[in-house]
Short mmCIF file of C-alpha atoms in Angstrom, two decimals:
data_model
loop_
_atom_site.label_atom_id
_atom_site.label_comp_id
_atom_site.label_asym_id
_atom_site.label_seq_id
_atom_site.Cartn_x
_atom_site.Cartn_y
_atom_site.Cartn_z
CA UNK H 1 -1.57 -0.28 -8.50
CA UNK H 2 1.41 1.54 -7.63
CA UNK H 3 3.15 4.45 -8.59
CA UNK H 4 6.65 3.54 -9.28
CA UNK H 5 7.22 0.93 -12.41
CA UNK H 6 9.09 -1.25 -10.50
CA UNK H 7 7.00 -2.10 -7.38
CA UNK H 8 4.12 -2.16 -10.31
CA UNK H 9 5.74 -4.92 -11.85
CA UNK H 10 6.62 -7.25 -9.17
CA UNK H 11 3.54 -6.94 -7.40
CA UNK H 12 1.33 -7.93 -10.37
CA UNK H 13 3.91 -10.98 -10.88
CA UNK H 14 3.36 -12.03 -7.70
CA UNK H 15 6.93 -11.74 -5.89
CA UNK H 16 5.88 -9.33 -2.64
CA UNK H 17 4.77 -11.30 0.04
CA UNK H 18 5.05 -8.59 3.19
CA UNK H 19 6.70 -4.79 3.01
CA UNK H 20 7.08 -2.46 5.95
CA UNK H 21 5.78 1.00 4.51
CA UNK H 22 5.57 0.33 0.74
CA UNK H 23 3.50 3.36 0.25
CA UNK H 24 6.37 5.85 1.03
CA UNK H 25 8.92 3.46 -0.97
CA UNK H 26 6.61 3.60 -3.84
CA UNK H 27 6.87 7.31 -3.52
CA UNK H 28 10.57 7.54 -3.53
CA UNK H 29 11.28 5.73 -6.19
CA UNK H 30 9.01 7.04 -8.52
CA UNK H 31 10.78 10.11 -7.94
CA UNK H 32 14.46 8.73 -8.16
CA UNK H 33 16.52 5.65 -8.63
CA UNK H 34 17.18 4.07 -4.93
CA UNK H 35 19.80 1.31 -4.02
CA UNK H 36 18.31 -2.05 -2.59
CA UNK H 37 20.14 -5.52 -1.77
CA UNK H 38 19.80 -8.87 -1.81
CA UNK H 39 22.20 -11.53 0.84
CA UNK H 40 23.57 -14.65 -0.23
CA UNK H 41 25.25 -16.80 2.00
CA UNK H 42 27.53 -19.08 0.44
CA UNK H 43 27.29 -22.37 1.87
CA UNK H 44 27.98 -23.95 -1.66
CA UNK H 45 29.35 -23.16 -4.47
CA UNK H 46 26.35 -22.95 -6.86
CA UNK H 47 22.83 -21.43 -6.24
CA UNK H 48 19.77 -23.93 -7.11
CA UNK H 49 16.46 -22.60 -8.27
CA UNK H 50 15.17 -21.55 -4.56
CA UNK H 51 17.23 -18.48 -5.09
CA UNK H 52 15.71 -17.93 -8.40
CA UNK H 53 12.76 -15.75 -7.14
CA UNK H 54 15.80 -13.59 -5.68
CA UNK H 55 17.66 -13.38 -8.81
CA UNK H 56 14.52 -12.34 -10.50
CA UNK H 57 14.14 -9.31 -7.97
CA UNK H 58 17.56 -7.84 -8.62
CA UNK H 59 17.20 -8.46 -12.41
CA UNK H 60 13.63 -6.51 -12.45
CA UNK H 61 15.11 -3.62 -9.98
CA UNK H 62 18.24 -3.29 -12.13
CA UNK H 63 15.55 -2.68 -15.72
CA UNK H 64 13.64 -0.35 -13.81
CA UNK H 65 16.74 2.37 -13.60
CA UNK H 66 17.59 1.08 -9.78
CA UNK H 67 20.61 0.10 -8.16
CA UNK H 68 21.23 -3.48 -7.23
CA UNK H 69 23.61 -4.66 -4.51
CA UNK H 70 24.27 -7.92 -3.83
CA UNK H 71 25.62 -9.15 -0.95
CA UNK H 72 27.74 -11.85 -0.26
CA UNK H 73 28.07 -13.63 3.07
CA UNK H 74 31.48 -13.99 3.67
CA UNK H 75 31.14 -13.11 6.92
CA UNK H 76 27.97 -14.09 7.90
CA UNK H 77 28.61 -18.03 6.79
CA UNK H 78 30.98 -18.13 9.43
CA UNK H 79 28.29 -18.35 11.63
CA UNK H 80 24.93 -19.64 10.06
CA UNK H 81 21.89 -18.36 9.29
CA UNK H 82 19.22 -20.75 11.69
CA UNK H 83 16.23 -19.66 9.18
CA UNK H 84 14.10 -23.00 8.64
CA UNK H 85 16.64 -25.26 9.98
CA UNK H 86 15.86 -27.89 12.83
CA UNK H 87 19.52 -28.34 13.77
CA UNK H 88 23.07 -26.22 13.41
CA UNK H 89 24.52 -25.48 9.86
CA UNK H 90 27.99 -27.02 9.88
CA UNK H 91 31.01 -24.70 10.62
CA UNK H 92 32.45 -23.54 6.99
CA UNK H 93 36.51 -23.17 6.83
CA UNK H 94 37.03 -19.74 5.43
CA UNK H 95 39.13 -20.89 2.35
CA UNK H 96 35.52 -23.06 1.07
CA UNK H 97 33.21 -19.84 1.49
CA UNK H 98 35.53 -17.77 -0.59
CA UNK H 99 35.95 -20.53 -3.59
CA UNK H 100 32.24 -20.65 -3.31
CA UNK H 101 31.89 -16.59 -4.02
CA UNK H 102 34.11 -16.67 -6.83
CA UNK H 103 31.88 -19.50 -8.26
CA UNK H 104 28.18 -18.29 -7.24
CA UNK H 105 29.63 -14.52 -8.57
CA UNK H 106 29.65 -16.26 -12.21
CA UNK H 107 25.64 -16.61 -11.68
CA UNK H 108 25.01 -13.47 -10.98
CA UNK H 109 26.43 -11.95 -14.40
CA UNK H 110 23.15 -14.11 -16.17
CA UNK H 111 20.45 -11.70 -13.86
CA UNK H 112 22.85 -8.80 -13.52
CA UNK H 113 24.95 -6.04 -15.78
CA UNK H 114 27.48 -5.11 -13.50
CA UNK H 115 28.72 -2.82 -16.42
CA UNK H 116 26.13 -0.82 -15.26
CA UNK H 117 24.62 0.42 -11.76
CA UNK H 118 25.49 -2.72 -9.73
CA UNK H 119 27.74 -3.58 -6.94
CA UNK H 120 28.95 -6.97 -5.38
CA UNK H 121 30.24 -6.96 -1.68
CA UNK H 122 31.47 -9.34 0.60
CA UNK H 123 30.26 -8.41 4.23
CA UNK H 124 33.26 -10.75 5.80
CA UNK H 125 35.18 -6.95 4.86
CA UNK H 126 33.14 -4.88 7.30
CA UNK H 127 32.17 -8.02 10.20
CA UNK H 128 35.66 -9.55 10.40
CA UNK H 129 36.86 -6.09 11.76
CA UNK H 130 34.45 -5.47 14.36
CA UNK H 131 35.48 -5.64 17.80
CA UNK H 132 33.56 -8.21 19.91
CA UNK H 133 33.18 -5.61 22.54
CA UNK H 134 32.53 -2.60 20.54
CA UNK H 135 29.77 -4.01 18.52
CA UNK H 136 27.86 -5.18 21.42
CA UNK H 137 27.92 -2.00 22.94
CA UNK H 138 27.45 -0.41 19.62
CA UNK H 139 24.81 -2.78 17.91
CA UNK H 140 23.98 -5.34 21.14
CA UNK H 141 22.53 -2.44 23.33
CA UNK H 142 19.57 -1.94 20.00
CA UNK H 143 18.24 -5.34 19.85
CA UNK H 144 16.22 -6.71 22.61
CA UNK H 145 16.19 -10.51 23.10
CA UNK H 146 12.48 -10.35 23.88
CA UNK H 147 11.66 -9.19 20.33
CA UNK H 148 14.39 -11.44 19.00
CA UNK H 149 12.46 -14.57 20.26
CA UNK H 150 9.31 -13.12 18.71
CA UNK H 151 10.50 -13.78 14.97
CA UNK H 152 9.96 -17.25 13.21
CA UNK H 153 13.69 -18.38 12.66
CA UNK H 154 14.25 -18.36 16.26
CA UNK H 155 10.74 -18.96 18.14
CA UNK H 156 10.01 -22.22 16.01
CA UNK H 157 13.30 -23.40 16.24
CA UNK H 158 13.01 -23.25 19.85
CA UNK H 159 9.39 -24.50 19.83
CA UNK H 160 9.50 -27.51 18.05
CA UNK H 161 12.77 -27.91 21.33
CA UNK H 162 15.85 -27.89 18.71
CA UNK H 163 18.94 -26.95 20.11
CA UNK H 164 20.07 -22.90 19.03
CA UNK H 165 23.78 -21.88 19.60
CA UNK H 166 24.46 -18.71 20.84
CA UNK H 167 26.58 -18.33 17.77
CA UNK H 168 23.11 -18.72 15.63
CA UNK H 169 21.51 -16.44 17.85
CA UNK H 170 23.90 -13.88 17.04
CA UNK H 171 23.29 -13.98 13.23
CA UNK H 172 20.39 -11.67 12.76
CA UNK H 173 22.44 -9.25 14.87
CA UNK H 174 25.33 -9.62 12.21
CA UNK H 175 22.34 -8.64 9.22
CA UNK H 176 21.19 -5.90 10.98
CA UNK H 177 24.54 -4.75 11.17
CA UNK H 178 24.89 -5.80 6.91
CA UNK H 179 21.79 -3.18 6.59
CA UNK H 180 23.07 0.24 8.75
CA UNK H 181 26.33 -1.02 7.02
CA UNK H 182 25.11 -0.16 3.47
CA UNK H 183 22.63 2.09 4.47
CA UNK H 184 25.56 4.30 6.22
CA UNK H 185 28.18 3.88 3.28
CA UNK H 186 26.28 2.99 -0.29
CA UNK H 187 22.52 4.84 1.04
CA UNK H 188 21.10 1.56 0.24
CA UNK H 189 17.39 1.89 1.69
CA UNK H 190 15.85 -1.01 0.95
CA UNK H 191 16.74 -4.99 1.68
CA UNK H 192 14.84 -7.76 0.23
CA UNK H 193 14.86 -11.50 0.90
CA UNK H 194 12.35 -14.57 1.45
CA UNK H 195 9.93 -14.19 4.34
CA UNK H 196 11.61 -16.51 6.42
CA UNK H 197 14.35 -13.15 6.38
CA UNK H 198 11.61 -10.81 7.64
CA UNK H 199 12.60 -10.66 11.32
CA UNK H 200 15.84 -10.40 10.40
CA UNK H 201 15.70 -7.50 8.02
CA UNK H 202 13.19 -5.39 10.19
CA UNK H 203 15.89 -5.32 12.86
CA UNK H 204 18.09 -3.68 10.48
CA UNK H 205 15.37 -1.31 9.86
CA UNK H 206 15.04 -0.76 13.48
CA UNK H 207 19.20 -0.56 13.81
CA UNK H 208 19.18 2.63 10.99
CA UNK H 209 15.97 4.34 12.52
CA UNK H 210 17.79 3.92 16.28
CA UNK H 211 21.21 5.10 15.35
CA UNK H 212 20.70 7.00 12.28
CA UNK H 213 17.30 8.58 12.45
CA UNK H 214 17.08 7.07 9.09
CA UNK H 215 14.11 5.54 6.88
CA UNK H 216 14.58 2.52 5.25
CA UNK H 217 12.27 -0.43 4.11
CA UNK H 218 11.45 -4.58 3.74
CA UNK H 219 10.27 -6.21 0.90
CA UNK H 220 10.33 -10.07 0.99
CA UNK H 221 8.37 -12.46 -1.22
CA UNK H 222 7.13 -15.90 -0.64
CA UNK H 223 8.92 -19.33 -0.54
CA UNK H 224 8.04 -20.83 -3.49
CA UNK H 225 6.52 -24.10 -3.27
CA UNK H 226 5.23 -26.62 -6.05
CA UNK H 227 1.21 -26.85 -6.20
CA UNK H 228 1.22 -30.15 -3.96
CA UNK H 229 3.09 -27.97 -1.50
CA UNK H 230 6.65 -29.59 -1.60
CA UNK H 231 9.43 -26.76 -1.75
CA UNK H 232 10.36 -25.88 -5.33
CA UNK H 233 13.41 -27.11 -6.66
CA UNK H 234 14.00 -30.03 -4.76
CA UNK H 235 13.88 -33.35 -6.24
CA UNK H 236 14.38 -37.62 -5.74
CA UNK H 237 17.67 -36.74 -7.53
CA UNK H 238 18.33 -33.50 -5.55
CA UNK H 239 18.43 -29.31 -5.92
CA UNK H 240 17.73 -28.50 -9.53
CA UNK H 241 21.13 -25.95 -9.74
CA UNK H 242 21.43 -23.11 -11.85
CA UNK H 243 24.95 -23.95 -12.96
CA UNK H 244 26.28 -26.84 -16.04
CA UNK H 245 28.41 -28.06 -13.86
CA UNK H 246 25.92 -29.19 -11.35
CA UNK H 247 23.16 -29.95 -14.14
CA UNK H 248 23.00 -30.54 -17.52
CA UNK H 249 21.82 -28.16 -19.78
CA UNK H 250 18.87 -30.96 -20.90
CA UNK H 251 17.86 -31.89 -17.29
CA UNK H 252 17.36 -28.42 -16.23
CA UNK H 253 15.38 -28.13 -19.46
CA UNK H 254 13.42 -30.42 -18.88
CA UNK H 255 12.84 -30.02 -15.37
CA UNK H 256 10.41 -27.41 -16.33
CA UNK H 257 9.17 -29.03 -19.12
CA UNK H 258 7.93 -31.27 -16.10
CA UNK H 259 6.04 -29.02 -13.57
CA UNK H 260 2.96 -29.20 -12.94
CA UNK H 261 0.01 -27.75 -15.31
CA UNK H 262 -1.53 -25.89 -12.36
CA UNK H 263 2.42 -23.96 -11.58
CA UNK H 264 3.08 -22.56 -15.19
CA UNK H 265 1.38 -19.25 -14.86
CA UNK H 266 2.83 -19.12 -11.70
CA UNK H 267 6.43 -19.78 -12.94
CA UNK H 268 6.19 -17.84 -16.20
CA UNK H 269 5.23 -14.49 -13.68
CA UNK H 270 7.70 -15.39 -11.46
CA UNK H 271 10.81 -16.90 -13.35
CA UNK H 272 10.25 -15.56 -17.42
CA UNK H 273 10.22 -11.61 -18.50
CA UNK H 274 7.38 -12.01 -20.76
CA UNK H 275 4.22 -9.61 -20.85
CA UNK H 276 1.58 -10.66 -18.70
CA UNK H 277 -0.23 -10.36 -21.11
CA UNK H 278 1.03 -12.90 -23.01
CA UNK H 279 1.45 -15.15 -19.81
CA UNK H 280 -2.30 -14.60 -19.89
CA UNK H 281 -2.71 -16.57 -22.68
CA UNK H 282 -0.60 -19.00 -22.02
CA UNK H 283 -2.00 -19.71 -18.70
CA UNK H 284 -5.41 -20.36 -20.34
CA UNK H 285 -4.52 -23.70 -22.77
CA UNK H 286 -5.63 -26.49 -21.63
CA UNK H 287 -4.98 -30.54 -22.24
CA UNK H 288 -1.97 -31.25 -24.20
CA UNK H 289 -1.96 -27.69 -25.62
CA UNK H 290 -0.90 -26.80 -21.79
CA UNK H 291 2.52 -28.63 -22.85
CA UNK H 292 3.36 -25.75 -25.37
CA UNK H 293 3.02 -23.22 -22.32
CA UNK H 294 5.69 -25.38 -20.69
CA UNK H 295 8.37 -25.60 -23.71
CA UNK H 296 8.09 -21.19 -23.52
CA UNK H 297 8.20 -21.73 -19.73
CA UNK H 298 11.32 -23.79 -19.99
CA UNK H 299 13.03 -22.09 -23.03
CA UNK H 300 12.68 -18.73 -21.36
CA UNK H 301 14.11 -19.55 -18.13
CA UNK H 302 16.92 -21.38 -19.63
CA UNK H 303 17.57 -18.33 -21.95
CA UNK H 304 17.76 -16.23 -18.66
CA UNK H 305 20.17 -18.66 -16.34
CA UNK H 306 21.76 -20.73 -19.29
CA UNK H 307 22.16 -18.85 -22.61
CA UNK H 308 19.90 -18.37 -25.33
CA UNK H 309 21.84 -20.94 -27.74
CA UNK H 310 21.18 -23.60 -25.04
CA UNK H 311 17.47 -22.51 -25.05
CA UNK H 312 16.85 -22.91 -28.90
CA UNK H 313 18.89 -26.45 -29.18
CA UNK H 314 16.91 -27.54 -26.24
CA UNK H 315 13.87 -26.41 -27.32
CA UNK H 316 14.32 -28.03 -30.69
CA UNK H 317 14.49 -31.57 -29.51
CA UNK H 318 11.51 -31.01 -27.32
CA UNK H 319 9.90 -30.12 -30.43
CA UNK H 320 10.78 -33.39 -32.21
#
């Protein structure tokens, strides 16, 4: 158990995965509010359900009286994040990741109240600026490339002998940077992300403690990945996207109508803001009653990414 409501709550639902010093962040923010962010690179112009878990995050941190940030990767897009890939993410024109913000931002308003505590950035602002010889005297002279080949994203990449650019290589640099960025000028002390982000966000940790003397923390939570292992949200037909345009309001319905029996009380804890206790219950039918846990699985998480009216007319001819 922990002290603080929100680290409570996400930990019994299953979304923290590894955390660098938890115990003191539990302490601080069960004493006050505290700023934490989330990165998005936009490499399309919709999000699919593997960002859902993220999405989830901000939207619990926000209820809990905290202060979300998200950030968007203008900046960092340019050069491509080598997490989990086997070869180079194509080279984005500038014009394409901007029309992609301005249609991922429309996303965000489902998880997010930005009439509230809640800030949107682009980090292509602070990176584009930076001068090449500057930041690696600045930023560069922190980072050692022996712990750099220590972390997953690079060390597998390099293992399984697939080709790394030096412009890859210098991405985790860039999201240090991102964290002493927002640590410096929005005391954001927290960054969370998917594990396959933890060596990058624990050099930002490292970058704030180095320059700044200053504490800050990880929190990342676990890939996701269907009970026969396969990565969640990928499909024969393709990523299950969180947007109408991309998917119809009845397939995304019914794509969790679909899941497996042994995921729902995963996926209700993770993707639905209903008591555990009545995920509990759920969790416990059995045969076709399991199929009723499933329609509240679906309608929920439709009500949260679609809207509610969506929800009730889907849920109505699943009911038929």
């Amino acid at each position: 158990m922990y002290k603080s409501d929100f680290l409570n709550e996400i930990n019994s639902r299953g979304f923290i995965h590894q955390s660098s010093d938890i115990e003191t962040l539990d302490t601080i923010m069960k004493k006050k509010s505290i700023t934490g962010y989330i990165g998005f690179d936009p490499t399309s112009d919709c999000l699919h359900v593997g960002s859902l878990v993220q999405l989830m995050l901000l939207n619990w941190m926000q209820y809990y009286g905290h202060k979300p940030l998200i950030l968007m990767g203008g900046g960092t897009t340019l050069v491509g994040d080598p997490s989990g890939k086997d070869e180079t993410r194509k080279i984005m024109k500038i014009e394409e990741i901007n029309n992609n913000i301005e249609k991922i931002k429309l996303i965000f308003s489902k998880f997010i109240d930005f009439n509230r505590d809640a800030i949107i950035l682009n980090n292509y602002e602070w990176l584009a600026s930076q001068n090449y010889i500057d930041f690696l005297r600045n930023i560069g002279t922190k980072v050692t490339i022996n712990k750099m080949l220590t972390y997953d994203s690079v060390k597998s990449r390099l293992d399984r002998e697939q080709p790394m650019t030096f412009l890859e290589f210098n991405y985790m640099l860039l999201q240090a940077f991102d964290f002493f960025h927002l640590y410096e000028n929005y005391d954001c002390i927290l960054q969370m992300g998917g594990s396959d982000q933890w060596g990058n966000i624990i050099n930002g940790i490292d970058l704030i403690r180095k320059i700044k003397n200053g504490n800050a923390f990880a929190l990342t939570s676990p890939l996701i990945t269907n009970s026969d292992g396969t990565k969640m949200g990928k499909t024969i037909d393709g990523a299950v996207w969180l947007s109408e345009e991309k998917l119809s309001n009845f397939d995304f319905f019914q794509f969790w109508r679909n899941v497996d029996d042994k995921d729902v009380e995963k996926f209700l804890k993770l993707f639905t803001k209903l008591e555990l206790s009545e995920i509990k219950k759920l969790s416990q039918l059995q045969g076709k009653e399991i199929n009723e846990a499933k329609k509240i699985l679906a309608y929920e998480i439709v009500k949260i990414c679609r809207e509610e009216k969506i929800a009730k007319e889907n849920m109505e001819i699943a009911s038929n």
